[in-house]
Amino acid sequence: MQYYKRYRMELDLVQQPVESPVLPENYLWLPWQADRLEIHASVKSQSFRHEVDSHVFPCLADYYGCLRLMQEIALQRTFCPQATWLVGYQTADHGIIECGTIQGICPSDYLGSIQNVGVIPGHRRLGIGKALVLKSIEGFRVAGRKRATLEVTATNFSAVELYRSLGFCITRTMYREAIDDSLLST
């Protein structure tokens, strides 16, 4: 077994000023629609399959695991459509390539929880992840939530730094047990 250090981070949605979400040129927001569930799963799998989180959560390593996860999230009574978004890239031939995803749930009357911020590798380092988090926060505010929370693997330094830059603070450190992939090949 291998253990992964993870942080729970929180943001006060009442006191903390948060900037408006802005996408780069030629990118657009696609709000939650049930018929986009499979697209969320596809973007999620492309975003996570070669990342550390696919070791921590094996369901993120392939499309069908991501599809099951999306179905579970969307069927929860706590699912928050206002905090669930896709980002699409508008191509020159007017087609849209979906390249970013985020989901939100509201486990209580005061708390919104960000799930699975994913951006496909070819679209990273453009501010899409930041925009997705800000858009989800906006959705939690619309839903009347007072705090936002998320969990992140500690070795995902760029994500931890992004969340800190947006005002999230580490409130808890946890360790998640996962199977060591190197042992599977013996």
GROMACS .gro file of C-alpha atoms in nm:
model
  186
    1MET     CA    1   0.000   0.000   0.000
    2GLN     CA    2   0.099   0.358  -0.061
    3TYR     CA    3  -0.027   0.661   0.126
    4TYR     CA    4  -0.105   0.995  -0.035
    5LYS     CA    5  -0.114   1.315   0.166
    6ARG     CA    6  -0.422   1.522   0.090
    7TYR     CA    7  -0.545   1.860   0.207
    8ARG     CA    8  -0.896   1.974   0.275
    9MET     CA    9  -0.914   2.341   0.187
   10GLU     CA   10  -1.193   2.587   0.260
   11LEU     CA   11  -1.302   2.931   0.150
   12ASP     CA   12  -1.538   3.168   0.330
   13LEU     CA   13  -1.787   3.273   0.063
   14VAL     CA   14  -1.928   3.556   0.275
   15GLN     CA   15  -1.613   3.737   0.386
   16GLN     CA   16  -1.363   3.649   0.113
   17PRO     CA   17  -1.386   3.863  -0.201
   18VAL     CA   18  -1.355   3.648  -0.512
   19GLU     CA   19  -1.291   3.774  -0.863
   20SER     CA   20  -1.524   3.702  -1.152
   21PRO     CA   21  -1.443   3.399  -1.369
   22VAL     CA   22  -1.287   3.490  -1.703
   23LEU     CA   23  -1.207   3.248  -1.984
   24PRO     CA   24  -0.942   3.303  -2.251
   25GLU     CA   25  -1.049   3.409  -2.600
   26ASN     CA   26  -1.237   3.139  -2.797
   27TYR     CA   27  -1.335   2.949  -2.481
   28LEU     CA   28  -1.693   2.938  -2.356
   29TRP     CA   29  -1.904   2.821  -2.063
   30LEU     CA   30  -2.132   2.519  -2.101
   31PRO     CA   31  -2.374   2.493  -1.807
   32TRP     CA   32  -2.483   2.162  -1.659
   33GLN     CA   33  -2.728   1.962  -1.865
   34ALA     CA   34  -2.800   1.595  -1.800
   35ASP     CA   35  -2.729   1.510  -2.164
   36ARG     CA   36  -2.371   1.637  -2.114
   37LEU     CA   37  -2.292   1.384  -1.841
   38GLU     CA   38  -2.090   1.164  -2.078
   39ILE     CA   39  -1.894   1.468  -2.198
   40HIS     CA   40  -1.806   1.551  -1.835
   41ALA     CA   41  -1.685   1.191  -1.794
   42SER     CA   42  -1.477   1.206  -2.112
   43VAL     CA   43  -1.311   1.537  -2.019
   44LYS     CA   44  -1.253   1.411  -1.664
   45SER     CA   45  -1.084   1.090  -1.786
   46GLN     CA   46  -0.863   1.280  -2.033
   47SER     CA   47  -0.769   1.525  -1.758
   48PHE     CA   48  -0.680   1.274  -1.487
   49ARG     CA   49  -0.563   0.952  -1.654
   50HIS     CA   50  -0.189   1.030  -1.631
   51GLU     CA   51  -0.203   1.233  -1.310
   52VAL     CA   52  -0.132   1.137  -0.948
   53ASP     CA   53  -0.503   1.149  -0.865
   54SER     CA   54  -0.564   0.848  -1.090
   55HIS     CA   55  -0.347   0.651  -0.846
   56VAL     CA   56  -0.526   0.795  -0.544
   57PHE     CA   57  -0.868   0.737  -0.704
   58PRO     CA   58  -0.839   0.459  -0.965
   59CYS     CA   59  -1.182   0.545  -1.111
   60LEU     CA   60  -1.023   0.859  -1.259
   61ALA     CA   61  -0.784   0.651  -1.471
   62ASP     CA   62  -1.036   0.559  -1.742
   63TYR     CA   63  -1.354   0.674  -1.911
   64TYR     CA   64  -1.586   0.412  -1.759
   65GLY     CA   65  -1.466   0.486  -1.407
   66CYS     CA   66  -1.526   0.856  -1.470
   67LEU     CA   67  -1.867   0.781  -1.619
   68ARG     CA   68  -1.971   0.588  -1.306
   69LEU     CA   69  -1.836   0.870  -1.089
   70MET     CA   70  -2.029   1.134  -1.286
   71GLN     CA   71  -2.348   0.927  -1.261
   72GLU     CA   72  -2.302   0.898  -0.884
   73ILE     CA   73  -2.238   1.272  -0.847
   74ALA     CA   74  -2.531   1.376  -1.067
   75LEU     CA   75  -2.774   1.140  -0.891
   76GLN     CA   76  -2.694   1.268  -0.541
   77ARG     CA   77  -2.970   1.474  -0.384
   78THR     CA   78  -2.691   1.717  -0.289
   79PHE     CA   79  -2.581   1.769  -0.652
   80CYS     CA   80  -2.544   2.140  -0.733
   81PRO     CA   81  -2.603   2.213  -1.103
   82GLN     CA   82  -2.517   2.583  -1.054
   83ALA     CA   83  -2.161   2.481  -0.955
   84THR     CA   84  -2.117   2.222  -1.232
   85TRP     CA   85  -1.967   2.339  -1.561
   86LEU     CA   86  -1.787   2.242  -1.877
   87VAL     CA   87  -1.553   2.469  -2.070
   88GLY     CA   88  -1.548   2.439  -2.446
   89TYR     CA   89  -1.302   2.566  -2.704
   90GLN     CA   90  -1.459   2.723  -3.013
   91THR     CA   91  -1.263   2.598  -3.316
   92ALA     CA   92  -1.215   2.789  -3.642
   93ASP     CA   93  -1.472   2.566  -3.815
   94HIS     CA   94  -1.725   2.656  -3.542
   95GLY     CA   95  -1.711   2.319  -3.367
   96ILE     CA   96  -1.669   2.303  -2.991
   97ILE     CA   97  -1.410   2.089  -2.817
   98GLU     CA   98  -1.489   2.039  -2.449
   99CYS     CA   99  -1.169   2.072  -2.247
  100GLY     CA  100  -1.252   2.153  -1.884
  101THR     CA  101  -1.490   2.019  -1.620
  102ILE     CA  102  -1.591   2.082  -1.259
  103GLN     CA  103  -1.873   1.952  -1.043
  104GLY     CA  104  -2.027   2.078  -0.723
  105ILE     CA  105  -2.230   1.924  -0.446
  106CYS     CA  106  -2.391   2.089  -0.144
  107PRO     CA  107  -2.360   1.846   0.147
  108SER     CA  108  -2.527   2.093   0.385
  109ASP     CA  109  -2.724   2.417   0.387
  110TYR     CA  110  -2.406   2.622   0.434
  111LEU     CA  111  -2.140   2.422   0.247
  112GLY     CA  112  -2.057   2.374  -0.120
  113SER     CA  113  -1.800   2.112  -0.214
  114ILE     CA  114  -1.597   2.130  -0.535
  115GLN     CA  115  -1.540   1.795  -0.704
  116ASN     CA  116  -1.284   1.703  -0.969
  117VAL     CA  117  -1.143   2.014  -1.135
  118GLY     CA  118  -1.010   1.881  -1.465
  119VAL     CA  119  -0.851   2.044  -1.769
  120ILE     CA  120  -0.729   1.841  -2.066
  121PRO     CA  121  -0.348   1.872  -2.103
  122GLY     CA  122  -0.350   2.069  -2.431
  123HIS     CA  123  -0.556   2.343  -2.267
  124ARG     CA  124  -0.365   2.384  -1.940
  125ARG     CA  125  -0.174   2.692  -1.822
  126LEU     CA  126  -0.432   2.925  -1.979
  127GLY     CA  127  -0.632   3.004  -1.665
  128ILE     CA  128  -0.913   2.756  -1.736
  129GLY     CA  129  -0.873   2.571  -1.404
  130LYS     CA  130  -0.886   2.900  -1.215
  131ALA     CA  131  -1.192   3.010  -1.411
  132LEU     CA  132  -1.366   2.677  -1.341
  133VAL     CA  133  -1.309   2.710  -0.966
  134LEU     CA  134  -1.432   3.071  -0.968
  135LYS     CA  135  -1.741   2.972  -1.171
  136SER     CA  136  -1.819   2.692  -0.926
  137ILE     CA  137  -1.779   2.932  -0.632
  138GLU     CA  138  -2.019   3.168  -0.806
  139GLY     CA  139  -2.267   2.879  -0.834
  140PHE     CA  140  -2.239   2.800  -0.463
  141ARG     CA  141  -2.311   3.163  -0.382
  142VAL     CA  142  -2.620   3.153  -0.606
  143ALA     CA  143  -2.724   2.836  -0.419
  144GLY     CA  144  -2.692   3.028  -0.089
  145ARG     CA  145  -2.386   2.851   0.050
  146LYS     CA  146  -2.156   3.026   0.297
  147ARG     CA  147  -1.838   2.816   0.259
  148ALA     CA  148  -1.672   2.621  -0.020
  149THR     CA  149  -1.449   2.322   0.033
  150LEU     CA  150  -1.235   2.094  -0.179
  151GLU     CA  151  -0.973   1.825  -0.137
  152VAL     CA  152  -0.642   1.812  -0.320
  153THR     CA  153  -0.346   1.577  -0.326
  154ALA     CA  154  -0.056   1.758  -0.155
  155THR     CA  155   0.195   1.675  -0.431
  156ASN     CA  156  -0.025   1.852  -0.687
  157PHE     CA  157   0.168   2.171  -0.616
  158SER     CA  158   0.017   2.381  -0.895
  159ALA     CA  159  -0.338   2.302  -0.779
  160VAL     CA  160  -0.257   2.372  -0.413
  161GLU     CA  161  -0.101   2.705  -0.514
  162LEU     CA  162  -0.400   2.793  -0.733
  163TYR     CA  163  -0.645   2.729  -0.450
  164ARG     CA  164  -0.433   2.930  -0.206
  165SER     CA  165  -0.417   3.220  -0.453
  166LEU     CA  166  -0.799   3.221  -0.459
  167GLY     CA  167  -0.818   3.244  -0.079
  168PHE     CA  168  -0.863   2.878   0.016
  169CYS     CA  169  -0.694   2.776   0.342
  170ILE     CA  170  -0.586   2.429   0.449
  171THR     CA  171  -0.815   2.317   0.729
  172ARG     CA  172  -0.717   1.951   0.753
  173THR     CA  173  -0.444   1.711   0.642
  174MET     CA  174  -0.545   1.353   0.562
  175TYR     CA  175  -0.378   1.043   0.425
  176ARG     CA  176  -0.543   0.823   0.165
  177GLU     CA  177  -0.439   0.464   0.121
  178ALA     CA  178  -0.403   0.337  -0.236
  179ILE     CA  179  -0.262   0.030  -0.400
  180ASP     CA  180   0.101   0.073  -0.508
  181ASP     CA  181   0.090   0.014  -0.886
  182SER     CA  182   0.451  -0.106  -0.891
  183LEU     CA  183   0.342  -0.412  -0.690
  184LEU     CA  184   0.083  -0.507  -0.953
  185SER     CA  185   0.344  -0.589  -1.217
  186THR     CA  186   0.515  -0.861  -1.011
   0.00000   0.00000   0.00000
